[in-house]
Each structure stands twice: as C-alpha cells, then as structure tokens.
Coordinates of C-alpha atoms (C1' of nucleotides) in Angstrom, one line a residue:
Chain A
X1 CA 26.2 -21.2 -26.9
X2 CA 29.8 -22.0 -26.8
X3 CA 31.0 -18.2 -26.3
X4 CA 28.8 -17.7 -23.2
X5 CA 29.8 -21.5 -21.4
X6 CA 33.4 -19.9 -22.0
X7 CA 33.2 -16.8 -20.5
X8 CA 31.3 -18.1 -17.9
X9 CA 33.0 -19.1 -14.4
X10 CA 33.6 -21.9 -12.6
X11 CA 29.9 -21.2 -11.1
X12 CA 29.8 -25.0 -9.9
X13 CA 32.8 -24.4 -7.5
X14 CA 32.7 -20.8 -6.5
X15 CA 35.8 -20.8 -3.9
X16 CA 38.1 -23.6 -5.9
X17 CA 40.9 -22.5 -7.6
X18 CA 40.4 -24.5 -10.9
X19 CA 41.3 -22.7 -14.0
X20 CA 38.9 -21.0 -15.9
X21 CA 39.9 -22.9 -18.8
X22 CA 38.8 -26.3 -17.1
X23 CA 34.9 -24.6 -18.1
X24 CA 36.0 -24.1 -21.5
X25 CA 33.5 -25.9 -23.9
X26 CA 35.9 -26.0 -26.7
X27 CA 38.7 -27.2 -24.8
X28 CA 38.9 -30.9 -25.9
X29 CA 38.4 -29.5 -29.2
X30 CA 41.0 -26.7 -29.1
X31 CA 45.3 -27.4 -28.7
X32 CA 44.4 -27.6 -24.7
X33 CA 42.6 -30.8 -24.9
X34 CA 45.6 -32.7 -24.3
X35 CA 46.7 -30.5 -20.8
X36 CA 45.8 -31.5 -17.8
X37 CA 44.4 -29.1 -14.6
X38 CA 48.3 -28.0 -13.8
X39 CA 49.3 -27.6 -17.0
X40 CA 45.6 -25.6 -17.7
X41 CA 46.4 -23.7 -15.5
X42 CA 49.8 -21.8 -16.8
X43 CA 48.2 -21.8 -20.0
X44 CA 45.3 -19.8 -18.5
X45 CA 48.1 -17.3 -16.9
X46 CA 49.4 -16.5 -20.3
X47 CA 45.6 -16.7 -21.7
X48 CA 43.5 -13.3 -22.4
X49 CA 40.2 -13.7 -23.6
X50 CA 39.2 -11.2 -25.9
X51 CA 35.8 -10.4 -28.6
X52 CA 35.9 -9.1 -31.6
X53 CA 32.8 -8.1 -33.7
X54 CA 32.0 -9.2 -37.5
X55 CA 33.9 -7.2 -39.5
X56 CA 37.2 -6.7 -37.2
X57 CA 40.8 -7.1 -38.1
X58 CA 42.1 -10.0 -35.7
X59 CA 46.1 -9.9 -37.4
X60 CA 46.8 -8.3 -40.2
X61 CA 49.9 -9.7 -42.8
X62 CA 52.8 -8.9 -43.0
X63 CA 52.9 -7.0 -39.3
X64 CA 55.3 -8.9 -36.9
X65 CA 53.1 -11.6 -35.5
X66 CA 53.3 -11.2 -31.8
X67 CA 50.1 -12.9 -30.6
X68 CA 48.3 -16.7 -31.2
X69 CA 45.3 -17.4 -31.0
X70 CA 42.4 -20.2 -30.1
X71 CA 39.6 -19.5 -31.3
X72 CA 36.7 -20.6 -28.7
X73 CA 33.5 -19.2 -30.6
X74 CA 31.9 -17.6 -33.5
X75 CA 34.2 -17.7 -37.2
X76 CA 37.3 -16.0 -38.3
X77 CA 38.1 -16.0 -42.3
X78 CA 41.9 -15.6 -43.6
X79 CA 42.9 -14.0 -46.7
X80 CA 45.7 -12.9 -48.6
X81 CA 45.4 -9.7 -51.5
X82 CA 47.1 -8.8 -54.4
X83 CA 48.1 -5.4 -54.6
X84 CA 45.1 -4.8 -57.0
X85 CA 42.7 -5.9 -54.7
X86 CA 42.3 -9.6 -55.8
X87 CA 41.3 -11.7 -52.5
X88 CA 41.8 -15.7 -51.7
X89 CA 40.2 -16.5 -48.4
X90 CA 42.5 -19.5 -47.6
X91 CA 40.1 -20.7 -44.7
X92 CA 37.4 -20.4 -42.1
X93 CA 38.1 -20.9 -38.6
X94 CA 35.7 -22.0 -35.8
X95 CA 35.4 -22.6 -32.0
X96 CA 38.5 -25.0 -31.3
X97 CA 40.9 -24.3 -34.3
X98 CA 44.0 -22.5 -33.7
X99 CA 45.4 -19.3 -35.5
X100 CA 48.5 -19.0 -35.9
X101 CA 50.6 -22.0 -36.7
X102 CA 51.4 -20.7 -40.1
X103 CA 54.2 -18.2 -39.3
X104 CA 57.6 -16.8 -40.1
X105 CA 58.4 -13.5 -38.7
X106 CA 55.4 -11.9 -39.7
X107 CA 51.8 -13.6 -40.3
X108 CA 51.8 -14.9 -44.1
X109 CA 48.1 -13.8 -44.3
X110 CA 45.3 -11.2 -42.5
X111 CA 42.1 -12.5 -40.3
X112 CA 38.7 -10.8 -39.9
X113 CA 35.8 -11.7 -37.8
X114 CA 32.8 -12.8 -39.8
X115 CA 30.3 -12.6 -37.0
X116 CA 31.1 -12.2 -33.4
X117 CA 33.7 -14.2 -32.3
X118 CA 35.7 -14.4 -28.9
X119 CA 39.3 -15.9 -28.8
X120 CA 41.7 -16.6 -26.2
X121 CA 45.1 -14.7 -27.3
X122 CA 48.7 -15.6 -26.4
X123 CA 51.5 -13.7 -26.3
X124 CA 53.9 -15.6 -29.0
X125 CA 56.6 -15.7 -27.0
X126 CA 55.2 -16.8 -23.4
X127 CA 53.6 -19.8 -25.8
X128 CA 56.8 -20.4 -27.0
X129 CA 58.2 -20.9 -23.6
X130 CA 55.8 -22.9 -22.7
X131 CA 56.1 -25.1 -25.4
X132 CA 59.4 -26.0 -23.9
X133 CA 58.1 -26.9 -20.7
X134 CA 54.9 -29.0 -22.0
X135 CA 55.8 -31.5 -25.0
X136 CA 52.5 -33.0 -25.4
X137 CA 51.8 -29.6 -26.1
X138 CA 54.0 -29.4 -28.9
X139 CA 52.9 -32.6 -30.2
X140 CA 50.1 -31.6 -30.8
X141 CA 50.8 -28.3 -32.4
X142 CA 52.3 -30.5 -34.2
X143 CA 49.7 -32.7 -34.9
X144 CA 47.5 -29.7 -36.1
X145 CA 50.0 -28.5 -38.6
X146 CA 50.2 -31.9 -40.2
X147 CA 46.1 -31.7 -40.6
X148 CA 46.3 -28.4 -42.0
X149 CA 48.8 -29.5 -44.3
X150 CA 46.5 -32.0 -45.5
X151 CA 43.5 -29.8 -45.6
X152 CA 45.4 -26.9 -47.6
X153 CA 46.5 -30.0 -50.2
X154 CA 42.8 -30.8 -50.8
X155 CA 42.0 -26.9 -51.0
X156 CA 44.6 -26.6 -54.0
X157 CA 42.6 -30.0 -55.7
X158 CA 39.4 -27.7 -55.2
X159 CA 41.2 -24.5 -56.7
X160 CA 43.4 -26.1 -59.2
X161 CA 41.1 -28.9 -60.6
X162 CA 37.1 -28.9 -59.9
X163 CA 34.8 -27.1 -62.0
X164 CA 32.3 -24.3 -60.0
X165 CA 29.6 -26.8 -59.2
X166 CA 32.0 -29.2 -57.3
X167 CA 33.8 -26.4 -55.5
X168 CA 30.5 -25.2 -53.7
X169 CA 29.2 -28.7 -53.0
X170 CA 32.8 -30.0 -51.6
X171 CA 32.2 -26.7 -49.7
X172 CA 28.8 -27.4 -48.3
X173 CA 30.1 -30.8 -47.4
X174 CA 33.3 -29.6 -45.4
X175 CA 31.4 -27.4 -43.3
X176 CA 28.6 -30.1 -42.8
X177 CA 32.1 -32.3 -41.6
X178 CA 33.2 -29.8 -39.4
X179 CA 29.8 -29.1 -37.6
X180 CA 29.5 -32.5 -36.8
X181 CA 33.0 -32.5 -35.7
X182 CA 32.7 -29.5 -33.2
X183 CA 29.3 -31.4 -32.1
X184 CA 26.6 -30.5 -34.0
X185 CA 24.6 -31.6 -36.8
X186 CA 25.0 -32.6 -40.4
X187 CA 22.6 -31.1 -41.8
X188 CA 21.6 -28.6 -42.3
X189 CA 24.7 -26.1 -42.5
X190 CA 25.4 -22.9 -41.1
X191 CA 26.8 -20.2 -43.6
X192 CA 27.9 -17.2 -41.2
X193 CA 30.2 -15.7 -44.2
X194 CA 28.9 -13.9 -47.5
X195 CA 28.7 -14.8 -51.2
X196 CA 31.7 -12.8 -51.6
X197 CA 33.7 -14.6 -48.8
X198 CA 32.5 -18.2 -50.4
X199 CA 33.9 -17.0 -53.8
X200 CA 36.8 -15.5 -52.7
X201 CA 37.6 -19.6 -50.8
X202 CA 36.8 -21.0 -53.6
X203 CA 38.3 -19.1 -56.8
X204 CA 35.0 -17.6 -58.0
X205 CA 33.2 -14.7 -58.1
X206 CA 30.1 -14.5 -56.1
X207 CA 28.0 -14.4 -59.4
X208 CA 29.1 -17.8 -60.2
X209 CA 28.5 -19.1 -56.7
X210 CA 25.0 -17.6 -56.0
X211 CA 24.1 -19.0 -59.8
X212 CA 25.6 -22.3 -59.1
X213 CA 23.4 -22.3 -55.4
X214 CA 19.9 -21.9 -57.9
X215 CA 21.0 -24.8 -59.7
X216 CA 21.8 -27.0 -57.0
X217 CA 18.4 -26.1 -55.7
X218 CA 16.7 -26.6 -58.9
X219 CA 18.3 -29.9 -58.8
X220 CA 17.2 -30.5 -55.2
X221 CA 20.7 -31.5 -54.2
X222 CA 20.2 -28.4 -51.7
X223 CA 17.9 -27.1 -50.1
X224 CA 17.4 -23.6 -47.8
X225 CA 16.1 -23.7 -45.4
X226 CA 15.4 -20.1 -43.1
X227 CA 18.1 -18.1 -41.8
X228 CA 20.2 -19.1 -44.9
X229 CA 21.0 -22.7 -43.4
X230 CA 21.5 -24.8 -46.4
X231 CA 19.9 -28.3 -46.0
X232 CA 21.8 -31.4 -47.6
X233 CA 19.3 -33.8 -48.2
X234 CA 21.4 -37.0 -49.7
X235 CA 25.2 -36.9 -48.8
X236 CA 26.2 -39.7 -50.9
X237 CA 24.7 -37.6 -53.9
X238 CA 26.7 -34.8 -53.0
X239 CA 29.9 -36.9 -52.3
X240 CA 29.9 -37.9 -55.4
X241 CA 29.0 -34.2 -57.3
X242 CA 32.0 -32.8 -54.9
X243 CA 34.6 -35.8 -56.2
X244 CA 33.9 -35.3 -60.1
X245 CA 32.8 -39.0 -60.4
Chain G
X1 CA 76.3 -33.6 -57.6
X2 CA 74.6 -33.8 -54.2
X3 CA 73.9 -37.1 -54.9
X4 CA 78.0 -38.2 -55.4
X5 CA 78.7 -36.3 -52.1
X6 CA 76.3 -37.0 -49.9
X7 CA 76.7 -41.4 -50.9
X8 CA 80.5 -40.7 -50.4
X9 CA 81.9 -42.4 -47.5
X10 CA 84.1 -40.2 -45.0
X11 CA 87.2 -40.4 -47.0
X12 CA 88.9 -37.8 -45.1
X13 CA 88.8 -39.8 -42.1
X14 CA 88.5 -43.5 -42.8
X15 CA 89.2 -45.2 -39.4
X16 CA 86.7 -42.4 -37.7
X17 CA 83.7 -43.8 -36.2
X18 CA 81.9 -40.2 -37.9
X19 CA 78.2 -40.7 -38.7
X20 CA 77.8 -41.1 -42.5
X21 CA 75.9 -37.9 -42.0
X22 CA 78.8 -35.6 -41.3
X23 CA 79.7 -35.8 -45.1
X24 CA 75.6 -35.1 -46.3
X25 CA 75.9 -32.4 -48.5
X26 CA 72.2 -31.4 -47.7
X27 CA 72.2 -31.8 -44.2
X28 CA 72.2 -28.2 -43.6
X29 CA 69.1 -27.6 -45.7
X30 CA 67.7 -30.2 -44.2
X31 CA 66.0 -31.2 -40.6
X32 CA 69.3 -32.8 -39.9
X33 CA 70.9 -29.2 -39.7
X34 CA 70.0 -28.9 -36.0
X35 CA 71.8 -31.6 -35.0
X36 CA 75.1 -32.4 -33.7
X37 CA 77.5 -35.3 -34.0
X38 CA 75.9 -37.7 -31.1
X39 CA 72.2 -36.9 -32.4
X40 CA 73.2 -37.7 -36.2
X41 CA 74.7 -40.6 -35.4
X42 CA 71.0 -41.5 -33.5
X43 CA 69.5 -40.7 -36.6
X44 CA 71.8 -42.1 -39.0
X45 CA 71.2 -45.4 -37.2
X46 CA 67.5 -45.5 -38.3
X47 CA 67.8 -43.8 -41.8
X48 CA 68.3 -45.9 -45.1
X49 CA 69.6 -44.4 -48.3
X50 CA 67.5 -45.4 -51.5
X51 CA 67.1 -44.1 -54.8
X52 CA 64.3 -43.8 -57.6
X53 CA 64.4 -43.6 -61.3
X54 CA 62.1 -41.2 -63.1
X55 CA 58.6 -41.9 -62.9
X56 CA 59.1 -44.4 -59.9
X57 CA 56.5 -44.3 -56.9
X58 CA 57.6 -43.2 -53.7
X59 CA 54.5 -43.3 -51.8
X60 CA 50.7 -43.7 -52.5
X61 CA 48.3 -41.7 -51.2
X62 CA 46.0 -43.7 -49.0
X63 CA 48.3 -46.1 -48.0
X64 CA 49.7 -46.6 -44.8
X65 CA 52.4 -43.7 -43.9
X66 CA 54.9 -46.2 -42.6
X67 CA 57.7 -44.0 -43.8
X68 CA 59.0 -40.3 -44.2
X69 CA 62.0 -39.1 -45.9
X70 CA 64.6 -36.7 -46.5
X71 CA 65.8 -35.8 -50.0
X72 CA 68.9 -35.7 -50.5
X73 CA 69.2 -35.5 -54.7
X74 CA 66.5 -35.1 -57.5
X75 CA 63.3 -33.6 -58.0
X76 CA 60.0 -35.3 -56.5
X77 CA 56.2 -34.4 -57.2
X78 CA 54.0 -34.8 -55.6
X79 CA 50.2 -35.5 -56.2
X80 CA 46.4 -35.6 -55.8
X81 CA 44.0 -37.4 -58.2
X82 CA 39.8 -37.0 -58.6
X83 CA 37.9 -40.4 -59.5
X84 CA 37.9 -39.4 -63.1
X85 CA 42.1 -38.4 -63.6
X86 CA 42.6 -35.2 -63.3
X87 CA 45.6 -34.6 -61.4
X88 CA 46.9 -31.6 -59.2
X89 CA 50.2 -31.6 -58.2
X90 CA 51.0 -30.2 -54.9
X91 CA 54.2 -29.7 -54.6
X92 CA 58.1 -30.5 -55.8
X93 CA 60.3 -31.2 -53.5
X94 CA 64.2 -31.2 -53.9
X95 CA 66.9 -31.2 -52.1
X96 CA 66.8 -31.1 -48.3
X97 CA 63.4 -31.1 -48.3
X98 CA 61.4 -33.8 -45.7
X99 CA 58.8 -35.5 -47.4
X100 CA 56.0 -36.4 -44.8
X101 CA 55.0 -34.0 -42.5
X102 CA 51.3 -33.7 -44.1
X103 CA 50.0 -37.3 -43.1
X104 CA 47.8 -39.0 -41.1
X105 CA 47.3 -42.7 -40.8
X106 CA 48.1 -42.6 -44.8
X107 CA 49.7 -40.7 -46.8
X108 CA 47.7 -38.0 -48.0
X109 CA 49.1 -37.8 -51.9
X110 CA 51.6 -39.6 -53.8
X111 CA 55.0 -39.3 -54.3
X112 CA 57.2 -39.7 -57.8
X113 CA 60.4 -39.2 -58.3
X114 CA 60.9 -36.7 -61.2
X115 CA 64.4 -37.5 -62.4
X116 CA 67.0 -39.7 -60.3
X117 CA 65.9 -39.1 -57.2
X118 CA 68.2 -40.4 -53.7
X119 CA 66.5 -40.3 -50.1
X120 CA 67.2 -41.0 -46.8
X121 CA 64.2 -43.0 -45.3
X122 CA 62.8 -43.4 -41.8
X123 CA 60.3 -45.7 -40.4
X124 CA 57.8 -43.7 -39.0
X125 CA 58.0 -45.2 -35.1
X126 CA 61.2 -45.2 -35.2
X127 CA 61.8 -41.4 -36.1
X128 CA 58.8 -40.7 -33.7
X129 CA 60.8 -42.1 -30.8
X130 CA 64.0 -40.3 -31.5
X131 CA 61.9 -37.4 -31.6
X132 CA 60.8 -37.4 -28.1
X133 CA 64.6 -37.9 -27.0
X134 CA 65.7 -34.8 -29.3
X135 CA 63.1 -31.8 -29.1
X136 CA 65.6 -29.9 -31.3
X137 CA 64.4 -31.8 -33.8
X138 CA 60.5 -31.6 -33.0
X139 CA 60.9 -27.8 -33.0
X140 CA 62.6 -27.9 -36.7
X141 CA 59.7 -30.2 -37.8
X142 CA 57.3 -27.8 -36.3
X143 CA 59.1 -24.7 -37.9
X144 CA 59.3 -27.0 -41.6
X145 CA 55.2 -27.7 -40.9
X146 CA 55.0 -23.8 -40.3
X147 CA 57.3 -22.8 -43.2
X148 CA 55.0 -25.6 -45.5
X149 CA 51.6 -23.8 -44.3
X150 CA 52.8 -20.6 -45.7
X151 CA 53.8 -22.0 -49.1
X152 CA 50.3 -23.7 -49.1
X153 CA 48.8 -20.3 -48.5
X154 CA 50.7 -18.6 -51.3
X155 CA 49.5 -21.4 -53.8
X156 CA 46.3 -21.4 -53.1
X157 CA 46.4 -17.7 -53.6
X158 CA 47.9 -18.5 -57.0
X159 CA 45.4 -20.9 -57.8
X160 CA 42.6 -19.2 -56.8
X161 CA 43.2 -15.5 -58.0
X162 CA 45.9 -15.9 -60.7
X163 CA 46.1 -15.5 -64.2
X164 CA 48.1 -17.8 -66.5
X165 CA 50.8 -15.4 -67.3
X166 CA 50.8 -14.4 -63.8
X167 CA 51.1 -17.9 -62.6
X168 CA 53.9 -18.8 -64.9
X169 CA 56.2 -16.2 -63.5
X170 CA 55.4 -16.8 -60.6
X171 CA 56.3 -20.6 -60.5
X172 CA 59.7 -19.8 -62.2
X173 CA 60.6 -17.2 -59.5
X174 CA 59.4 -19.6 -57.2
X175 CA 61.8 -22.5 -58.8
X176 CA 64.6 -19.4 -59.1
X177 CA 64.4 -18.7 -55.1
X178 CA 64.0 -22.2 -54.2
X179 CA 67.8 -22.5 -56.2
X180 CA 69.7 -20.1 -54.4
X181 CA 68.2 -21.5 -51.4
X182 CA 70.2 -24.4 -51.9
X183 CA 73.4 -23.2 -53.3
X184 CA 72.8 -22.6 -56.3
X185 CA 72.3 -19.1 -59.0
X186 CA 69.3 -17.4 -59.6
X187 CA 69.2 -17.8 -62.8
X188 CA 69.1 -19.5 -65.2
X189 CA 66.4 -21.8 -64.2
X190 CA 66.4 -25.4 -64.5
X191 CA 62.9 -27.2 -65.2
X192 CA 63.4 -31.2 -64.4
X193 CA 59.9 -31.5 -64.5
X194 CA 57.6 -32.0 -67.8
X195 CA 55.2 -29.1 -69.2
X196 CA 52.3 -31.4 -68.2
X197 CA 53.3 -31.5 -64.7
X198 CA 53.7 -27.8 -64.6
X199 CA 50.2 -27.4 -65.8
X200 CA 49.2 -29.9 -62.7
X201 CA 50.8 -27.9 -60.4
X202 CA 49.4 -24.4 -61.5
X203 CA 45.7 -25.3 -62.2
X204 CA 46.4 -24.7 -66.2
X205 CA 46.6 -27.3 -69.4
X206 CA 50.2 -27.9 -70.7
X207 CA 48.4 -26.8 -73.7
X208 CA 48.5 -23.0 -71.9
X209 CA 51.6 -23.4 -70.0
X210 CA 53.2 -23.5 -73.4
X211 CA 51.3 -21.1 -74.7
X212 CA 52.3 -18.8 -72.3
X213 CA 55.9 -19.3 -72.3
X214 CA 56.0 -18.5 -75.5
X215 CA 54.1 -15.2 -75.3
X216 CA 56.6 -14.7 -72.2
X217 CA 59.9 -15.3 -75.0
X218 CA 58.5 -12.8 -77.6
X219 CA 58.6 -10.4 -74.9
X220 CA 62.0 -11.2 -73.6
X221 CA 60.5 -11.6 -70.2
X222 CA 62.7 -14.9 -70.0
X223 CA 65.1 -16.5 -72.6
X224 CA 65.5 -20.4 -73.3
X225 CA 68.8 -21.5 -73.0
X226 CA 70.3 -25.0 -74.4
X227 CA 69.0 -27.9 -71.8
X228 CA 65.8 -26.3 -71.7
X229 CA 66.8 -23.8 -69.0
X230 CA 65.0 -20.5 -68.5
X231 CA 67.3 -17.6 -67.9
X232 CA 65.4 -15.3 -65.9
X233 CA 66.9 -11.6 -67.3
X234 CA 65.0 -8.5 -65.8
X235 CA 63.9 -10.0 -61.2
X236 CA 62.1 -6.7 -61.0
X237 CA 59.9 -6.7 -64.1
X238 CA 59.4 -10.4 -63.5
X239 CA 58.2 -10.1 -59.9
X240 CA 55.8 -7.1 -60.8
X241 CA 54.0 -9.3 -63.5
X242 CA 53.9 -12.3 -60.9
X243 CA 52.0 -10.3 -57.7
X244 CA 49.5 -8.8 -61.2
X245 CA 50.4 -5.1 -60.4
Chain J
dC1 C1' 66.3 -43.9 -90.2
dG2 C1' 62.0 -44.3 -88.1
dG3 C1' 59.4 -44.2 -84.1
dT4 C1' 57.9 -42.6 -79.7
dG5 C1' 57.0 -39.2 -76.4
dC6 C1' 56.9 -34.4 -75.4
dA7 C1' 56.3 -29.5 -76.8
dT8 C1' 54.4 -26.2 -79.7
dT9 C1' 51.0 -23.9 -82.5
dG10 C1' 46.4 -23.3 -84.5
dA11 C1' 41.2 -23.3 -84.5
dT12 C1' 37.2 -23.6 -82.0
dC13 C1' 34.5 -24.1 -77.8
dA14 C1' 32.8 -23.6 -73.2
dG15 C1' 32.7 -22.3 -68.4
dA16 C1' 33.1 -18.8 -65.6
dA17 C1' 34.0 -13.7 -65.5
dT18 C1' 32.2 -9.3 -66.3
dC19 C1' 28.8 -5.9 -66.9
dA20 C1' 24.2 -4.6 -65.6
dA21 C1' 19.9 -4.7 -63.5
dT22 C1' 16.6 -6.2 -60.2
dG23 C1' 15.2 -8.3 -55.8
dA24 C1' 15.4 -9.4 -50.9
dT25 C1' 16.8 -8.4 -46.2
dC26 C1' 17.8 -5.6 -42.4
dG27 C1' 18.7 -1.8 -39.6
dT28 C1' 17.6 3.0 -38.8
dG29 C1' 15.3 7.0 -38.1
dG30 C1' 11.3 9.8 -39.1
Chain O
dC1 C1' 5.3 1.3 -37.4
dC2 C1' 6.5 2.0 -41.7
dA3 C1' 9.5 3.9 -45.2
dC4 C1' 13.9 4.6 -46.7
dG5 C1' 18.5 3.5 -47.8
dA6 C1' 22.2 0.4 -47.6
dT7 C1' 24.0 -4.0 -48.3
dC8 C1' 23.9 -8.4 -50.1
dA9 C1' 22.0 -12.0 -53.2
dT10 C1' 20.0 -13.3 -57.5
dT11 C1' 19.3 -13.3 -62.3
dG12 C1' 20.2 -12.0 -67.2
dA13 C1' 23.2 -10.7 -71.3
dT14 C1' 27.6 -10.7 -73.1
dT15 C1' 32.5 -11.3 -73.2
dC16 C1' 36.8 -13.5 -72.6
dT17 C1' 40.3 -16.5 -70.7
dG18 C1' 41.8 -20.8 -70.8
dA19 C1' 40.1 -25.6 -72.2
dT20 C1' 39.5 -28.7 -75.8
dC21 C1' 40.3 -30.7 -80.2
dA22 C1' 43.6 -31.3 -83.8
dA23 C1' 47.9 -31.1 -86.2
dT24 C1' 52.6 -30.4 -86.7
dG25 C1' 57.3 -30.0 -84.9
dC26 C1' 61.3 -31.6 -82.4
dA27 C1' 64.6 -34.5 -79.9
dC28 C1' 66.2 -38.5 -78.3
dC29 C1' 67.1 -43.5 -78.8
dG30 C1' 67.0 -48.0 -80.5

DNA sequence: CGGTGCATTGATCAGAATCAATGATCGTGG
DNA sequence: CCACGATCATTGATTCTGATCAATGCACCG
C-alpha cells in the first residue's frame, strides 16, 4: 500500500544517496512531482514524516499555523464548528493532496485523521524559504489553489442548490474521480469516513444520508458491496442523478 | 467614484512618462499594490481598461480562460448553473478584487457585471509571462488564492450548517467588512445586487430572503434607509446571531 | 398614466430534520 | 470462543423550516 512504499527506503540502492523522497509513491501526485533529485532533496531536509491514527487532531483552527502538510497515505477530513457544535466538513484529503494552502495567520479550519494516515510535515517557514528558491514549486502551489478554488465553487453548487439525493450521488461520483486519479479504480468506492462525516460534507444529517443510500440501492443505481465499498454500476445514470437533469 | 479616479489621466503631472496606474485608486487593494513604478508600468503595458453595463457577461463558464481581470469599479457576480436553471452564485466581487484565479483551461463560472462595472483586463499569456519576471506578484496571487480558499470555506460552512436568519446576517456583515476594507463605513450597507441574487448566493429563495429581512426590521436588528441601504445598528448583537450562538 | 420588473406578504406544501427505536458490526474481556 | 457493550447505521413517525404557488405592492421610466 502506498504508506508502506513511502516509508520504505531506497532498498534498490542501499549505499546511494538519493532522497528518500525519490521512493515516494505519491510523489508525482503530491506538490513534489514537479522537483527534480536536487531539488527532492532539500525538500526531504525540511520533510518529517509523521502517522497519525483515525481519530487524531492533525491542526486544529484558529491555532497559529506553523506546519504544512502532504499528505502521502490514508484520509484526512477538514471541518469548521459553530460555537453550538454545528459541523461542515469542507473536504476529504488523500495520498497526494496538500494541507495547508488555505491560510492566514492561523488555519481557517481543524483536520482529523479518519483512518490511519501518515503525512510528511513542513515547517511553514523553511517551505516558505524554499519557495523562493524553487519557482516551479510555487507554480504549482499555485496551480493547486486554483483547483481547489474550483472544487470549493462546485462544493457551494452541492450545498446551496442540489436536493439530498444528488448530493450523495455527486459524492459517490467525486470519490469514484479521485480513485481513479490517485490510480485506482472506478468502481467500486472506498468510504473510510462515517455517515456523520458524509452528512456533515454535504449539509445533511446522517439520517437523511443513510435513508437516501436505501433508496439508491432500491433503485439499483448503487450497490454494496462488502467492507462498505459502494459499487456504481452505470456512471452515466449517476452523472445525470448528480447534475439535476 | 473609483471609477472617475482611477480613468483619470495623471493630471498632476502631464508631461510625466508615470504609468496610468500610479493614479488607480484601487491599486492598493489590489494585486497591483505590490508593485513599484517600473513593474506597473510592465503591467500597465499589457492591461486594457473596459467597462460593463448591468447584466452584461464578462465571462462564460466553460469557455476558454483567455483573460483575467482586475476590478476597479462596480459589483460583479459571479455564477454556477445545473442543466435544469438553478443558479448558485459564488461570489461578488468589487473593487480591487482579481477575477480569475479559480480557472483551468475554461473558466469555471460566469461572470456579470452587477451595476456599471470598469476592469482592467489581461491576456492570460501575457500576465503569465510577467509573472515569472516579477515573483512579487506570484506570491500576492498565491496569498489572494489563499485568502479566496478561506472565504470558500466560510461559505460553505454557511451553506451547509446555516439557518436563513443566520445566513442573512451573516452576508450583510460580510458585505459591511468587505466596505471598510475598501475605504469605506461600516454601515450603512449598500446592496447593488437584486434579492434574487442574494437568494443564489446563500442557498435560500428570494421569497425567504425577504422574508427574513423583514422579520430582521421588526426586530430592529437592521434599519432600511432611503436607497435601499441597510444600516447595521447593534455589530455585537448582529455577529452573535450570525455564528448561531 | 400605465406598464414592467422587482420586492413583499400570504397560504400551503414538501423535503429534510428531529425524535425515537431497532439492527448490525466490531473489539474486548470473561 | 462466545457474550457483552459500544459505536455506528438503518428505519420509522412526526415536525418544522424553507420552498412553492399565488397575489399584491411599490418604484421607476417611457
């Protein structure tokens, strides 16, 4: 699995001095796919790898936001509260994606582990240094914000404008995107997080989402499959459920 | 008006070879603030000043993003659409704002132009290649991005876990910040936009939004003044109703 | 003065929330 | 190894917020 090809070293090459982020398997995936073996290589200097376990805080808003992270396995959920409790997870994040673009000061919003996860963690100011000295590095941080950007205006279409049924299937079909994008399969899907995580990303309670899961199935547009995977048998069906047509 | 000032030719100095820039009422707010005289000339040399009536396009989402822009005057919305109409609008943008940062190959929403609206427009290649001559610049693009993922966060949060009344208040604190920002007083409030796209913008019918300004008049949370403004009377009070202590 | 577009208000409806119970899964310890 | 408890998911009954349908009001402009 991705976590173990991480942590593992260089085993090919025992006496070289290649970094140990040249083995990474999320690297052309992650902000260092555009670096080469020199510039890997002060990256990995200001890189600590670190594991957290499901359930852990990884930043928490509002404290001063000292450390980034790439994520290189498992999945990470962000959320913000209302003082009464009230939760919006804003996203999930998996092996490549980056955490901590969205800054000021102090992180805007907290991030958990949902299962185990293992990141590699910068300090914010060493990144920042050597953001100076690498522009295709910046580039591309910048490149990342701009898809986030885009992602976050189709999360507020989901939240402001689609009815429960095409929240959970524009769901299904956004994580089916992303595991073919981090090089898996379409189908079926992976759902690490809970009910209560899924209806807290998508403006519902879990009620809602759990009832609208039956019907779906009823339907047949799903299907589950063991270990919770969620099977998508027809994605042109589903396209169209998720777009309102 | 910003507008006047900022199409006003460097009367001060009429023989001076100054950037028309120099005299840009907004360039402070803008991404031009981190410039000096050489760079805005560089960037002046690329930019084209337009303007748009109410309800004119500025872009189309799905087209090709062969622009960006800065604005200099006027209210814009911005917008998603689902197959069947509905509309979410993701954003307003006034002045000093940058418009484009949250593209791909196409624009990812459209543009309008609330009321008169004036810009400064860049071709996209163009502004690309002065940004790799001036990394001032990149860095204030990737600290706009950064600032835009925040908002993005805090909307989604309003969209997602927010009541009516709650986003309301919100959205008119919001618009009351955003004023002093640029210059301007805290209250009273000035709404350019229509009730309808209000309703886009917060996930709600205009039929509500009105609603719920009304309920929000009986009980002197905010006041109506001639033009349609909001006076804003009581921050405190306002804010606590906003985060739904 | 009349018309058009936008805002407000009212009556009713519906989708999702809430309240409540039951069922499934998993880890733990007897 | 099974039984128990804990946690999470599902299902059902009912409520409620905001949507929808419908009418009226208001302001601006030709």
């Amino acid at each position: 699995m991705a976590v173990m090809k991480f942590n593992r070293p260089p085993v090919a090459n025992p006496g070289s001095v290649m970094s140990p982020c040249a083995a990474c398997s999320v690297r052309d995936l992650s902000i260092c796919g555009v670096l080469d073996e020199t510039d890997l290589r002060k990256m990995a200097a200001i890189a600590h790898n670190l594991r957290f376990s499901p359930h852990d805080p990884i930043i928490d808003e509002g404290e001063s936001a000292n450390f980034l992270f790439n994520i290189t396995g498992g999945t990470v959920r962000l959320y913000k509260l209302l003082p009464d409790g009230r939760r919006q997870v804003t996203g999930f994040l998996t092996s490549g994606d980056f955490l901590g673009i969205a800054l000021n000061e102090n992180y805007a919003y907290s991030a958990e582990a949902v299962d185990d996860v293992t990141v590699c963690r910068f300090v914010r100011g060493k990144l920042e240094n050597l953001l100076d000295e690498l522009p295709h590095l910046e580039k591309r941080l910048l490149g990342l914000a701009s898809n986030e950007l885009v992602q976050a205006q189709d999360q507020m279409v989901l939240l402001g404008r689609k009815t429960a049924k095409e929240k959970v299937v524009s769901f299904l079909l956004a994580l089916s995107r992303r595991q073919e994008e981090v090089g898996g399969v379409a189908t079926p899907v992976m759902l690490p997080m809970s009910r209560a995580d899924i209806a807290d990303y998508l403006g519902l309670t879990t009620e809602t989402v759990s009832r609208t899961f039956s019907s779906l199935k009823r339907s047949q547009a799903i299907r589950i499959e063991e270990g919770g995977k969620v099977a998508l048998p027809d994605f042109e069906a589903l396209e169209t459920i998720a777009e309102g047509y």
